[in-house]
Each structure stands twice: as structure tokens, then as C-alpha cells.
Amino acid sequence: MKKLKERWNVTSNKQVGVILLVFAITGFSSLQLAKPFLMLFGITETFQPHWLYRVMRLVLIFPIYQVLLVFIGAIFGQFSFFWNFEKKMLVRLKLGFIARYIDAKLNKQN
């Protein structure tokens, strides 16, 4: 717990527990939501070739996970932590312009 608290710059074990819970809920939820999203486009598990269905589902899981992470984090009172986490991820993926745009919108509201 000590290493996680240092790495994430949090002070309490309770906050680490909440963060880990949010990661778990988000991971499970993104897996569950990918299937209905594919079905919206008429792509079912019987889609052929089956490997392409799996690839499309994996590609879809990633953006769903990113959005849910911030949303579920906010529900658990950890919006700031997860938004900073998400900004780092976007910058690493060379999508920092998205984070800057959203940050500008969030700061405009305050």
C-alpha cells in the first residue's frame, strides 16, 4: 500500500482502496458494455470471421474504459485523481489535445 500511496500521491489506505475498487468496477463494466455497443451496429458474436469480432470488441473496450474510468471515479469522489490519470494516458497516446480541450471546458465552467 505504501508504494501505491507514494506513486499515486494519495495519503490514506482508504483512498487507495477506493481507487482500486474504481479500477475493478470500470474494467468489468467496460467488458460488459462492449457487446451491446457492437450489437447496435448489427455485429453479433456469430459475426464471421470470429477473430475480427474479437478484435473489434477489444478496440471498442479501450475508449469505453477511458470514459467510464473518469465517470465512475467521479461517482466515488475521486474525479481529480482519475482525470489527472486520464490526462497522462492521453498525452502518452499523443492525444493530449483532447485533454487540453476538456480541461479548457472544465475550467471555463468554474
PDB file of N, CA and C in Angstrom:
ATOM      1  N   MET A   1       0.830  -1.192   0.000  1.00  0.00           N
ATOM      2  CA  MET A   1       0.000   0.000   0.000  1.00  0.00           C
ATOM      3  C   MET A   1       0.872   1.253   0.000  1.00  0.00           C
ATOM      4  N   LYS A   2       1.995   1.180   0.682  1.00  0.00           N
ATOM      5  CA  LYS A   2       2.864   2.348   0.798  1.00  0.00           C
ATOM      6  C   LYS A   2       3.358   2.792  -0.581  1.00  0.00           C
ATOM      7  N   LYS A   3       3.770   1.831  -1.406  1.00  0.00           N
ATOM      8  CA  LYS A   3       4.270   2.171  -2.740  1.00  0.00           C
ATOM      9  C   LYS A   3       3.162   2.783  -3.608  1.00  0.00           C
ATOM     10  N   LEU A   4       1.963   2.241  -3.517  1.00  0.00           N
ATOM     11  CA  LEU A   4       0.849   2.798  -4.283  1.00  0.00           C
ATOM     12  C   LEU A   4       0.526   4.213  -3.821  1.00  0.00           C
ATOM     13  N   LYS A   5       0.533   4.431  -2.523  1.00  0.00           N
ATOM     14  CA  LYS A   5       0.247   5.766  -1.993  1.00  0.00           C
ATOM     15  C   LYS A   5       1.288   6.772  -2.483  1.00  0.00           C
ATOM     16  N   GLU A   6       2.544   6.365  -2.509  1.00  0.00           N
ATOM     17  CA  GLU A   6       3.596   7.257  -2.996  1.00  0.00           C
ATOM     18  C   GLU A   6       3.448   7.507  -4.496  1.00  0.00           C
ATOM     19  N   ARG A   7       3.220   6.442  -5.246  1.00  0.00           N
ATOM     20  CA  ARG A   7       3.118   6.556  -6.715  1.00  0.00           C
ATOM     21  C   ARG A   7       1.920   7.403  -7.126  1.00  0.00           C
ATOM     22  N   TRP A   8       0.807   7.210  -6.453  1.00  0.00           N
ATOM     23  CA  TRP A   8      -0.420   7.925  -6.804  1.00  0.00           C
ATOM     24  C   TRP A   8      -0.576   9.229  -6.038  1.00  0.00           C
ATOM     25  N   ASN A   9       0.349   9.503  -5.141  1.00  0.00           N
ATOM     26  CA  ASN A   9       0.319  10.731  -4.350  1.00  0.00           C
ATOM     27  C   ASN A   9      -0.993  10.869  -3.573  1.00  0.00           C
ATOM     28  N   VAL A  10      -1.349   9.799  -2.881  1.00  0.00           N
ATOM     29  CA  VAL A  10      -2.528   9.813  -2.014  1.00  0.00           C
ATOM     30  C   VAL A  10      -2.062   9.572  -0.581  1.00  0.00           C
ATOM     31  N   THR A  11      -2.917   9.925   0.359  1.00  0.00           N
ATOM     32  CA  THR A  11      -2.479   9.896   1.755  1.00  0.00           C
ATOM     33  C   THR A  11      -3.041   8.740   2.574  1.00  0.00           C
ATOM     34  N   SER A  12      -4.198   8.211   2.202  1.00  0.00           N
ATOM     35  CA  SER A  12      -4.806   7.198   3.072  1.00  0.00           C
ATOM     36  C   SER A  12      -4.985   5.861   2.368  1.00  0.00           C
ATOM     37  N   ASN A  13      -4.996   4.815   3.191  1.00  0.00           N
ATOM     38  CA  ASN A  13      -5.250   3.472   2.665  1.00  0.00           C
ATOM     39  C   ASN A  13      -6.675   3.382   2.127  1.00  0.00           C
ATOM     40  N   LYS A  14      -7.585   4.127   2.740  1.00  0.00           N
ATOM     41  CA  LYS A  14      -8.972   4.124   2.284  1.00  0.00           C
ATOM     42  C   LYS A  14      -9.063   4.650   0.846  1.00  0.00           C
ATOM     43  N   GLN A  15      -8.319   5.709   0.557  1.00  0.00           N
ATOM     44  CA  GLN A  15      -8.337   6.274  -0.800  1.00  0.00           C
ATOM     45  C   GLN A  15      -7.743   5.287  -1.800  1.00  0.00           C
ATOM     46  N   VAL A  16      -6.693   4.593  -1.422  1.00  0.00           N
ATOM     47  CA  VAL A  16      -6.117   3.564  -2.295  1.00  0.00           C
ATOM     48  C   VAL A  16      -7.151   2.477  -2.558  1.00  0.00           C
ATOM     49  N   GLY A  17      -7.863   2.068  -1.521  1.00  0.00           N
ATOM     50  CA  GLY A  17      -8.908   1.054  -1.679  1.00  0.00           C
ATOM     51  C   GLY A  17     -10.009   1.503  -2.624  1.00  0.00           C
ATOM     52  N   VAL A  18     -10.428   2.748  -2.482  1.00  0.00           N
ATOM     53  CA  VAL A  18     -11.468   3.286  -3.370  1.00  0.00           C
ATOM     54  C   VAL A  18     -10.967   3.320  -4.808  1.00  0.00           C
ATOM     55  N   ILE A  19      -9.732   3.731  -5.007  1.00  0.00           N
ATOM     56  CA  ILE A  19      -9.152   3.800  -6.359  1.00  0.00           C
ATOM     57  C   ILE A  19      -9.095   2.409  -6.969  1.00  0.00           C
ATOM     58  N   LEU A  20      -8.642   1.425  -6.205  1.00  0.00           N
ATOM     59  CA  LEU A  20      -8.585   0.050  -6.718  1.00  0.00           C
ATOM     60  C   LEU A  20      -9.978  -0.474  -7.040  1.00  0.00           C
ATOM     61  N   LEU A  21     -10.958  -0.126  -6.207  1.00  0.00           N
ATOM     62  CA  LEU A  21     -12.342  -0.527  -6.463  1.00  0.00           C
ATOM     63  C   LEU A  21     -12.857   0.089  -7.759  1.00  0.00           C
ATOM     64  N   VAL A  22     -12.542   1.361  -7.987  1.00  0.00           N
ATOM     65  CA  VAL A  22     -12.965   2.027  -9.221  1.00  0.00           C
ATOM     66  C   VAL A  22     -12.335   1.349 -10.430  1.00  0.00           C
ATOM     67  N   PHE A  23     -11.044   1.012 -10.354  1.00  0.00           N
ATOM     68  CA  PHE A  23     -10.398   0.305 -11.462  1.00  0.00           C
ATOM     69  C   PHE A  23     -11.104  -1.027 -11.742  1.00  0.00           C
ATOM     70  N   ALA A  24     -11.451  -1.753 -10.699  1.00  0.00           N
ATOM     71  CA  ALA A  24     -12.108  -3.053 -10.864  1.00  0.00           C
ATOM     72  C   ALA A  24     -13.494  -2.898 -11.487  1.00  0.00           C
ATOM     73  N   ILE A  25     -14.281  -1.979 -10.964  1.00  0.00           N
ATOM     74  CA  ILE A  25     -15.637  -1.766 -11.486  1.00  0.00           C
ATOM     75  C   ILE A  25     -15.572  -1.314 -12.944  1.00  0.00           C
ATOM     76  N   THR A  26     -14.647  -0.419 -13.244  1.00  0.00           N
ATOM     77  CA  THR A  26     -14.523   0.101 -14.604  1.00  0.00           C
ATOM     78  C   THR A  26     -14.117  -0.993 -15.579  1.00  0.00           C
ATOM     79  N   GLY A  27     -13.167  -1.821 -15.195  1.00  0.00           N
ATOM     80  CA  GLY A  27     -12.738  -2.906 -16.076  1.00  0.00           C
ATOM     81  C   GLY A  27     -13.873  -3.857 -16.396  1.00  0.00           C
ATOM     82  N   PHE A  28     -14.584  -4.270 -15.370  1.00  0.00           N
ATOM     83  CA  PHE A  28     -15.701  -5.184 -15.572  1.00  0.00           C
ATOM     84  C   PHE A  28     -16.797  -4.533 -16.411  1.00  0.00           C
ATOM     85  N   SER A  29     -17.117  -3.287 -16.099  1.00  0.00           N
ATOM     86  CA  SER A  29     -18.194  -2.586 -16.806  1.00  0.00           C
ATOM     87  C   SER A  29     -17.865  -2.380 -18.281  1.00  0.00           C
ATOM     88  N   SER A  30     -16.626  -2.046 -18.582  1.00  0.00           N
ATOM     89  CA  SER A  30     -16.263  -1.823 -19.987  1.00  0.00           C
ATOM     90  C   SER A  30     -16.369  -3.116 -20.792  1.00  0.00           C
ATOM     91  N   LEU A  31     -16.021  -4.232 -20.172  1.00  0.00           N
ATOM     92  CA  LEU A  31     -16.181  -5.524 -20.853  1.00  0.00           C
ATOM     93  C   LEU A  31     -17.654  -5.815 -21.133  1.00  0.00           C
ATOM     94  N   GLN A  32     -18.501  -5.507 -20.172  1.00  0.00           N
ATOM     95  CA  GLN A  32     -19.924  -5.782 -20.316  1.00  0.00           C
ATOM     96  C   GLN A  32     -20.599  -4.848 -21.326  1.00  0.00           C
ATOM     97  N   LEU A  33     -20.134  -3.620 -21.438  1.00  0.00           N
ATOM     98  CA  LEU A  33     -20.763  -2.653 -22.340  1.00  0.00           C
ATOM     99  C   LEU A  33     -20.335  -2.791 -23.794  1.00  0.00           C
ATOM    100  N   ALA A  34     -19.183  -3.397 -24.040  1.00  0.00           N
ATOM    101  CA  ALA A  34     -18.684  -3.512 -25.415  1.00  0.00           C
ATOM    102  C   ALA A  34     -19.622  -4.352 -26.283  1.00  0.00           C
ATOM    103  N   LYS A  35     -20.145  -5.415 -25.741  1.00  0.00           N
ATOM    104  CA  LYS A  35     -21.023  -6.305 -26.512  1.00  0.00           C
ATOM    105  C   LYS A  35     -22.282  -5.582 -27.009  1.00  0.00           C
ATOM    106  N   PRO A  36     -23.036  -4.884 -26.130  1.00  0.00           N
ATOM    107  CA  PRO A  36     -24.217  -4.164 -26.623  1.00  0.00           C
ATOM    108  C   PRO A  36     -23.875  -3.063 -27.639  1.00  0.00           C
ATOM    109  N   PHE A  37     -22.726  -2.411 -27.471  1.00  0.00           N
ATOM    110  CA  PHE A  37     -22.328  -1.396 -28.446  1.00  0.00           C
ATOM    111  C   PHE A  37     -22.123  -2.010 -29.823  1.00  0.00           C
ATOM    112  N   LEU A  38     -21.486  -3.174 -29.871  1.00  0.00           N
ATOM    113  CA  LEU A  38     -21.308  -3.856 -31.159  1.00  0.00           C
ATOM    114  C   LEU A  38     -22.656  -4.272 -31.737  1.00  0.00           C
ATOM    115  N   MET A  39     -23.575  -4.696 -30.875  1.00  0.00           N
ATOM    116  CA  MET A  39     -24.893  -5.108 -31.351  1.00  0.00           C
ATOM    117  C   MET A  39     -25.666  -3.924 -31.946  1.00  0.00           C
ATOM    118  N   LEU A  40     -25.400  -2.719 -31.457  1.00  0.00           N
ATOM    119  CA  LEU A  40     -26.023  -1.524 -32.042  1.00  0.00           C
ATOM    120  C   LEU A  40     -25.675  -1.382 -33.523  1.00  0.00           C
ATOM    121  N   PHE A  41     -24.490  -1.838 -33.874  1.00  0.00           N
ATOM    122  CA  PHE A  41     -24.046  -1.784 -35.268  1.00  0.00           C
ATOM    123  C   PHE A  41     -24.359  -3.067 -36.024  1.00  0.00           C
ATOM    124  N   GLY A  42     -25.129  -3.942 -35.393  1.00  0.00           N
ATOM    125  CA  GLY A  42     -25.527  -5.189 -36.040  1.00  0.00           C
ATOM    126  C   GLY A  42     -24.444  -6.249 -36.045  1.00  0.00           C
ATOM    127  N   ILE A  43     -23.474  -6.111 -35.179  1.00  0.00           N
ATOM    128  CA  ILE A  43     -22.364  -7.074 -35.115  1.00  0.00           C
ATOM    129  C   ILE A  43     -22.575  -7.952 -33.887  1.00  0.00           C
ATOM    130  N   THR A  44     -22.879  -9.212 -34.121  1.00  0.00           N
ATOM    131  CA  THR A  44     -23.136 -10.148 -33.028  1.00  0.00           C
ATOM    132  C   THR A  44     -21.963 -11.115 -32.874  1.00  0.00           C
ATOM    133  N   GLU A  45     -22.051 -11.953 -31.852  1.00  0.00           N
ATOM    134  CA  GLU A  45     -20.982 -12.929 -31.614  1.00  0.00           C
ATOM    135  C   GLU A  45     -20.839 -13.944 -32.744  1.00  0.00           C
ATOM    136  N   THR A  46     -21.855 -14.069 -33.566  1.00  0.00           N
ATOM    137  CA  THR A  46     -21.780 -15.014 -34.674  1.00  0.00           C
ATOM    138  C   THR A  46     -21.133 -14.384 -35.910  1.00  0.00           C
ATOM    139  N   PHE A  47     -20.681 -13.142 -35.780  1.00  0.00           N
ATOM    140  CA  PHE A  47     -20.021 -12.426 -36.875  1.00  0.00           C
ATOM    141  C   PHE A  47     -18.837 -13.238 -37.379  1.00  0.00           C
ATOM    142  N   GLN A  48     -18.717 -13.328 -38.680  1.00  0.00           N
ATOM    143  CA  GLN A  48     -17.604 -14.068 -39.284  1.00  0.00           C
ATOM    144  C   GLN A  48     -16.730 -13.114 -40.072  1.00  0.00           C
ATOM    145  N   PRO A  49     -15.448 -13.200 -40.008  1.00  0.00           N
ATOM    146  CA  PRO A  49     -14.649 -14.131 -39.207  1.00  0.00           C
ATOM    147  C   PRO A  49     -14.682 -13.743 -37.733  1.00  0.00           C
ATOM    148  N   HIS A  50     -14.705 -14.770 -36.895  1.00  0.00           N
ATOM    149  CA  HIS A  50     -14.875 -14.554 -35.466  1.00  0.00           C
ATOM    150  C   HIS A  50     -13.715 -13.761 -34.857  1.00  0.00           C
ATOM    151  N   TRP A  51     -12.516 -13.958 -35.381  1.00  0.00           N
ATOM    152  CA  TRP A  51     -11.367 -13.234 -34.842  1.00  0.00           C
ATOM    153  C   TRP A  51     -11.548 -11.729 -35.031  1.00  0.00           C
ATOM    154  N   LEU A  52     -12.208 -11.335 -36.116  1.00  0.00           N
ATOM    155  CA  LEU A  52     -12.446  -9.916 -36.357  1.00  0.00           C
ATOM    156  C   LEU A  52     -13.431  -9.349 -35.335  1.00  0.00           C
ATOM    157  N   TYR A  53     -14.419 -10.139 -34.956  1.00  0.00           N
ATOM    158  CA  TYR A  53     -15.350  -9.729 -33.898  1.00  0.00           C
ATOM    159  C   TYR A  53     -14.574  -9.445 -32.615  1.00  0.00           C
ATOM    160  N   ARG A  54     -13.668 -10.346 -32.254  1.00  0.00           N
ATOM    161  CA  ARG A  54     -12.878 -10.175 -31.026  1.00  0.00           C
ATOM    162  C   ARG A  54     -12.005  -8.920 -31.102  1.00  0.00           C
ATOM    163  N   VAL A  55     -11.396  -8.693 -32.247  1.00  0.00           N
ATOM    164  CA  VAL A  55     -10.548  -7.509 -32.416  1.00  0.00           C
ATOM    165  C   VAL A  55     -11.392  -6.242 -32.287  1.00  0.00           C
ATOM    166  N   MET A  56     -12.554  -6.214 -32.937  1.00  0.00           N
ATOM    167  CA  MET A  56     -13.421  -5.039 -32.858  1.00  0.00           C
ATOM    168  C   MET A  56     -13.872  -4.793 -31.421  1.00  0.00           C
ATOM    169  N   ARG A  57     -14.164  -5.859 -30.709  1.00  0.00           N
ATOM    170  CA  ARG A  57     -14.597  -5.711 -29.317  1.00  0.00           C
ATOM    171  C   ARG A  57     -13.469  -5.153 -28.461  1.00  0.00           C
ATOM    172  N   LEU A  58     -12.261  -5.653 -28.656  1.00  0.00           N
ATOM    173  CA  LEU A  58     -11.118  -5.138 -27.902  1.00  0.00           C
ATOM    174  C   LEU A  58     -10.860  -3.666 -28.218  1.00  0.00           C
ATOM    175  N   VAL A  59     -10.963  -3.298 -29.481  1.00  0.00           N
ATOM    176  CA  VAL A  59     -10.758  -1.903 -29.871  1.00  0.00           C
ATOM    177  C   VAL A  59     -11.826  -1.019 -29.245  1.00  0.00           C
ATOM    178  N   LEU A  60     -13.027  -1.504 -29.143  1.00  0.00           N
ATOM    179  CA  LEU A  60     -14.129  -0.745 -28.557  1.00  0.00           C
ATOM    180  C   LEU A  60     -14.011  -0.628 -27.039  1.00  0.00           C
ATOM    181  N   ILE A  61     -13.467  -1.638 -26.403  1.00  0.00           N
ATOM    182  CA  ILE A  61     -13.333  -1.641 -24.947  1.00  0.00           C
ATOM    183  C   ILE A  61     -12.455  -0.471 -24.484  1.00  0.00           C
ATOM    184  N   PHE A  62     -11.412  -0.161 -25.215  1.00  0.00           N
ATOM    185  CA  PHE A  62     -10.469   0.868 -24.775  1.00  0.00           C
ATOM    186  C   PHE A  62     -11.132   2.234 -24.566  1.00  0.00           C
ATOM    187  N   PRO A  63     -11.838   2.805 -25.541  1.00  0.00           N
ATOM    188  CA  PRO A  63     -12.457   4.116 -25.278  1.00  0.00           C
ATOM    189  C   PRO A  63     -13.574   4.056 -24.236  1.00  0.00           C
ATOM    190  N   ILE A  64     -14.307   2.949 -24.202  1.00  0.00           N
ATOM    191  CA  ILE A  64     -15.350   2.802 -23.185  1.00  0.00           C
ATOM    192  C   ILE A  64     -14.706   2.843 -21.796  1.00  0.00           C
ATOM    193  N   TYR A  65     -13.601   2.141 -21.640  1.00  0.00           N
ATOM    194  CA  TYR A  65     -12.896   2.097 -20.361  1.00  0.00           C
ATOM    195  C   TYR A  65     -12.450   3.499 -19.944  1.00  0.00           C
ATOM    196  N   GLN A  66     -11.888   4.251 -20.876  1.00  0.00           N
ATOM    197  CA  GLN A  66     -11.372   5.579 -20.553  1.00  0.00           C
ATOM    198  C   GLN A  66     -12.477   6.511 -20.060  1.00  0.00           C
ATOM    199  N   VAL A  67     -13.616   6.475 -20.720  1.00  0.00           N
ATOM    200  CA  VAL A  67     -14.735   7.331 -20.321  1.00  0.00           C
ATOM    201  C   VAL A  67     -15.306   6.883 -18.978  1.00  0.00           C
ATOM    202  N   LEU A  68     -15.503   5.583 -18.842  1.00  0.00           N
ATOM    203  CA  LEU A  68     -16.060   5.058 -17.591  1.00  0.00           C
ATOM    204  C   LEU A  68     -15.144   5.312 -16.399  1.00  0.00           C
ATOM    205  N   LEU A  69     -13.844   5.279 -16.624  1.00  0.00           N
ATOM    206  CA  LEU A  69     -12.898   5.470 -15.533  1.00  0.00           C
ATOM    207  C   LEU A  69     -13.110   6.820 -14.860  1.00  0.00           C
ATOM    208  N   VAL A  70     -13.240   7.858 -15.668  1.00  0.00           N
ATOM    209  CA  VAL A  70     -13.448   9.196 -15.103  1.00  0.00           C
ATOM    210  C   VAL A  70     -14.846   9.298 -14.496  1.00  0.00           C
ATOM    211  N   PHE A  71     -15.845   8.753 -15.176  1.00  0.00           N
ATOM    212  CA  PHE A  71     -17.225   8.830 -14.702  1.00  0.00           C
ATOM    213  C   PHE A  71     -17.410   8.092 -13.372  1.00  0.00           C
ATOM    214  N   ILE A  72     -16.951   6.853 -13.309  1.00  0.00           N
ATOM    215  CA  ILE A  72     -17.096   6.064 -12.081  1.00  0.00           C
ATOM    216  C   ILE A  72     -16.214   6.641 -10.978  1.00  0.00           C
ATOM    217  N   GLY A  73     -15.037   7.123 -11.351  1.00  0.00           N
ATOM    218  CA  GLY A  73     -14.175   7.788 -10.370  1.00  0.00           C
ATOM    219  C   GLY A  73     -14.867   8.988  -9.740  1.00  0.00           C
ATOM    220  N   ALA A  74     -15.607   9.747 -10.559  1.00  0.00           N
ATOM    221  CA  ALA A  74     -16.342  10.905 -10.040  1.00  0.00           C
ATOM    222  C   ALA A  74     -17.440  10.464  -9.079  1.00  0.00           C
ATOM    223  N   ILE A  75     -18.113   9.386  -9.412  1.00  0.00           N
ATOM    224  CA  ILE A  75     -19.164   8.874  -8.536  1.00  0.00           C
ATOM    225  C   ILE A  75     -18.594   8.527  -7.160  1.00  0.00           C
ATOM    226  N   PHE A  76     -17.376   8.005  -7.142  1.00  0.00           N
ATOM    227  CA  PHE A  76     -16.732   7.623  -5.882  1.00  0.00           C
ATOM    228  C   PHE A  76     -15.936   8.767  -5.256  1.00  0.00           C
ATOM    229  N   GLY A  77     -16.104   9.976  -5.790  1.00  0.00           N
ATOM    230  CA  GLY A  77     -15.451  11.139  -5.204  1.00  0.00           C
ATOM    231  C   GLY A  77     -13.982  11.284  -5.539  1.00  0.00           C
ATOM    232  N   GLN A  78     -13.549  10.648  -6.595  1.00  0.00           N
ATOM    233  CA  GLN A  78     -12.133  10.675  -6.983  1.00  0.00           C
ATOM    234  C   GLN A  78     -11.938  11.264  -8.381  1.00  0.00           C
ATOM    235  N   PHE A  79     -12.790  12.212  -8.758  1.00  0.00           N
ATOM    236  CA  PHE A  79     -12.709  12.781 -10.112  1.00  0.00           C
ATOM    237  C   PHE A  79     -11.326  13.345 -10.400  1.00  0.00           C
ATOM    238  N   SER A  80     -10.788  14.114  -9.490  1.00  0.00           N
ATOM    239  CA  SER A  80      -9.498  14.767  -9.702  1.00  0.00           C
ATOM    240  C   SER A  80      -8.399  13.743  -9.979  1.00  0.00           C
ATOM    241  N   PHE A  81      -8.349  12.690  -9.170  1.00  0.00           N
ATOM    242  CA  PHE A  81      -7.329  11.657  -9.366  1.00  0.00           C
ATOM    243  C   PHE A  81      -7.467  11.015 -10.739  1.00  0.00           C
ATOM    244  N   PHE A  82      -8.685  10.608 -11.082  1.00  0.00           N
ATOM    245  CA  PHE A  82      -8.866   9.890 -12.341  1.00  0.00           C
ATOM    246  C   PHE A  82      -8.779  10.806 -13.552  1.00  0.00           C
ATOM    247  N   TRP A  83      -9.136  12.067 -13.427  1.00  0.00           N
ATOM    248  CA  TRP A  83      -8.979  12.977 -14.557  1.00  0.00           C
ATOM    249  C   TRP A  83      -7.487  13.212 -14.818  1.00  0.00           C
ATOM    250  N   ASN A  84      -6.694  13.377 -13.764  1.00  0.00           N
ATOM    251  CA  ASN A  84      -5.244  13.517 -13.949  1.00  0.00           C
ATOM    252  C   ASN A  84      -4.643  12.243 -14.537  1.00  0.00           C
ATOM    253  N   PHE A  85      -5.122  11.102 -14.080  1.00  0.00           N
ATOM    254  CA  PHE A  85      -4.678   9.806 -14.613  1.00  0.00           C
ATOM    255  C   PHE A  85      -5.001   9.722 -16.109  1.00  0.00           C
ATOM    256  N   GLU A  86      -6.197  10.145 -16.472  1.00  0.00           N
ATOM    257  CA  GLU A  86      -6.636  10.098 -17.863  1.00  0.00           C
ATOM    258  C   GLU A  86      -5.831  11.063 -18.732  1.00  0.00           C
ATOM    259  N   LYS A  87      -5.540  12.251 -18.209  1.00  0.00           N
ATOM    260  CA  LYS A  87      -4.746  13.219 -18.966  1.00  0.00           C
ATOM    261  C   LYS A  87      -3.369  12.646 -19.295  1.00  0.00           C
ATOM    262  N   LYS A  88      -2.748  11.992 -18.315  1.00  0.00           N
ATOM    263  CA  LYS A  88      -1.442  11.368 -18.567  1.00  0.00           C
ATOM    264  C   LYS A  88      -1.543  10.319 -19.668  1.00  0.00           C
ATOM    265  N   MET A  89      -2.609   9.528 -19.629  1.00  0.00           N
ATOM    266  CA  MET A  89      -2.812   8.489 -20.630  1.00  0.00           C
ATOM    267  C   MET A  89      -2.970   9.109 -22.021  1.00  0.00           C
ATOM    268  N   LEU A  90      -3.768  10.147 -22.121  1.00  0.00           N
ATOM    269  CA  LEU A  90      -3.989  10.802 -23.409  1.00  0.00           C
ATOM    270  C   LEU A  90      -2.699  11.412 -23.960  1.00  0.00           C
ATOM    271  N   VAL A  91      -1.906  12.011 -23.101  1.00  0.00           N
ATOM    272  CA  VAL A  91      -0.632  12.588 -23.541  1.00  0.00           C
ATOM    273  C   VAL A  91       0.294  11.489 -24.055  1.00  0.00           C
ATOM    274  N   ARG A  92       0.347  10.369 -23.354  1.00  0.00           N
ATOM    275  CA  ARG A  92       1.197   9.245 -23.793  1.00  0.00           C
ATOM    276  C   ARG A  92       0.761   8.693 -25.144  1.00  0.00           C
ATOM    277  N   LEU A  93      -0.549   8.770 -25.409  1.00  0.00           N
ATOM    278  CA  LEU A  93      -1.072   8.274 -26.686  1.00  0.00           C
ATOM    279  C   LEU A  93      -1.050   9.351 -27.773  1.00  0.00           C
ATOM    280  N   LYS A  94      -0.389  10.467 -27.471  1.00  0.00           N
ATOM    281  CA  LYS A  94      -0.306  11.610 -28.400  1.00  0.00           C
ATOM    282  C   LYS A  94      -1.678  12.203 -28.683  1.00  0.00           C
ATOM    283  N   LEU A  95      -2.577  12.115 -27.708  1.00  0.00           N
ATOM    284  CA  LEU A  95      -3.912  12.690 -27.817  1.00  0.00           C
ATOM    285  C   LEU A  95      -4.116  13.775 -26.764  1.00  0.00           C
ATOM    286  N   GLY A  96      -3.026  14.420 -26.390  1.00  0.00           N
ATOM    287  CA  GLY A  96      -3.079  15.449 -25.364  1.00  0.00           C
ATOM    288  C   GLY A  96      -3.999  16.605 -25.705  1.00  0.00           C
ATOM    289  N   PHE A  97      -4.221  16.834 -27.003  1.00  0.00           N
ATOM    290  CA  PHE A  97      -5.120  17.915 -27.424  1.00  0.00           C
ATOM    291  C   PHE A  97      -6.539  17.688 -26.895  1.00  0.00           C
ATOM    292  N   ILE A  98      -6.934  16.438 -26.745  1.00  0.00           N
ATOM    293  CA  ILE A  98      -8.258  16.134 -26.195  1.00  0.00           C
ATOM    294  C   ILE A  98      -8.309  16.558 -24.728  1.00  0.00           C
ATOM    295  N   ALA A  99      -7.261  16.223 -23.985  1.00  0.00           N
ATOM    296  CA  ALA A  99      -7.204  16.585 -22.566  1.00  0.00           C
ATOM    297  C   ALA A  99      -7.192  18.102 -22.407  1.00  0.00           C
ATOM    298  N   ARG A 100      -6.432  18.798 -23.247  1.00  0.00           N
ATOM    299  CA  ARG A 100      -6.385  20.262 -23.152  1.00  0.00           C
ATOM    300  C   ARG A 100      -7.747  20.876 -23.464  1.00  0.00           C
ATOM    301  N   TYR A 101      -8.443  20.334 -24.448  1.00  0.00           N
ATOM    302  CA  TYR A 101      -9.769  20.837 -24.814  1.00  0.00           C
ATOM    303  C   TYR A 101     -10.758  20.655 -23.657  1.00  0.00           C
ATOM    304  N   ILE A 102     -10.784  19.463 -23.083  1.00  0.00           N
ATOM    305  CA  ILE A 102     -11.710  19.186 -21.980  1.00  0.00           C
ATOM    306  C   ILE A 102     -11.336  20.015 -20.756  1.00  0.00           C
ATOM    307  N   ASP A 103     -10.037  20.126 -20.478  1.00  0.00           N
ATOM    308  CA  ASP A 103      -9.594  20.956 -19.359  1.00  0.00           C
ATOM    309  C   ASP A 103     -10.060  22.402 -19.531  1.00  0.00           C
ATOM    310  N   ALA A 104      -9.954  22.927 -20.751  1.00  0.00           N
ATOM    311  CA  ALA A 104     -10.397  24.296 -21.007  1.00  0.00           C
ATOM    312  C   ALA A 104     -11.885  24.434 -20.742  1.00  0.00           C
ATOM    313  N   LYS A 105     -12.675  23.448 -21.161  1.00  0.00           N
ATOM    314  CA  LYS A 105     -14.124  23.467 -20.930  1.00  0.00           C
ATOM    315  C   LYS A 105     -14.437  23.378 -19.435  1.00  0.00           C
ATOM    316  N   LEU A 106     -13.723  22.514 -18.710  1.00  0.00           N
ATOM    317  CA  LEU A 106     -13.947  22.370 -17.273  1.00  0.00           C
ATOM    318  C   LEU A 106     -13.571  23.638 -16.528  1.00  0.00           C
ATOM    319  N   ASN A 107     -12.463  24.258 -16.909  1.00  0.00           N
ATOM    320  CA  ASN A 107     -12.036  25.489 -16.244  1.00  0.00           C
ATOM    321  C   ASN A 107     -12.938  26.670 -16.574  1.00  0.00           C
ATOM    322  N   LYS A 108     -13.547  26.642 -17.743  1.00  0.00           N
ATOM    323  CA  LYS A 108     -14.468  27.702 -18.147  1.00  0.00           C
ATOM    324  C   LYS A 108     -15.725  27.689 -17.270  1.00  0.00           C
ATOM    325  N   GLN A 109     -16.148  26.484 -16.850  1.00  0.00           N
ATOM    326  CA  GLN A 109     -17.336  26.339 -16.026  1.00  0.00           C
ATOM    327  C   GLN A 109     -17.098  26.843 -14.607  1.00  0.00           C
ATOM    328  N   ASN A 110     -15.845  26.804 -14.158  1.00  0.00           N
ATOM    329  CA  ASN A 110     -15.527  27.220 -12.777  1.00  0.00           C
ATOM    330  C   ASN A 110     -15.331  28.666 -12.714  1.00  0.00           C
TER     331      ASN A 110
END
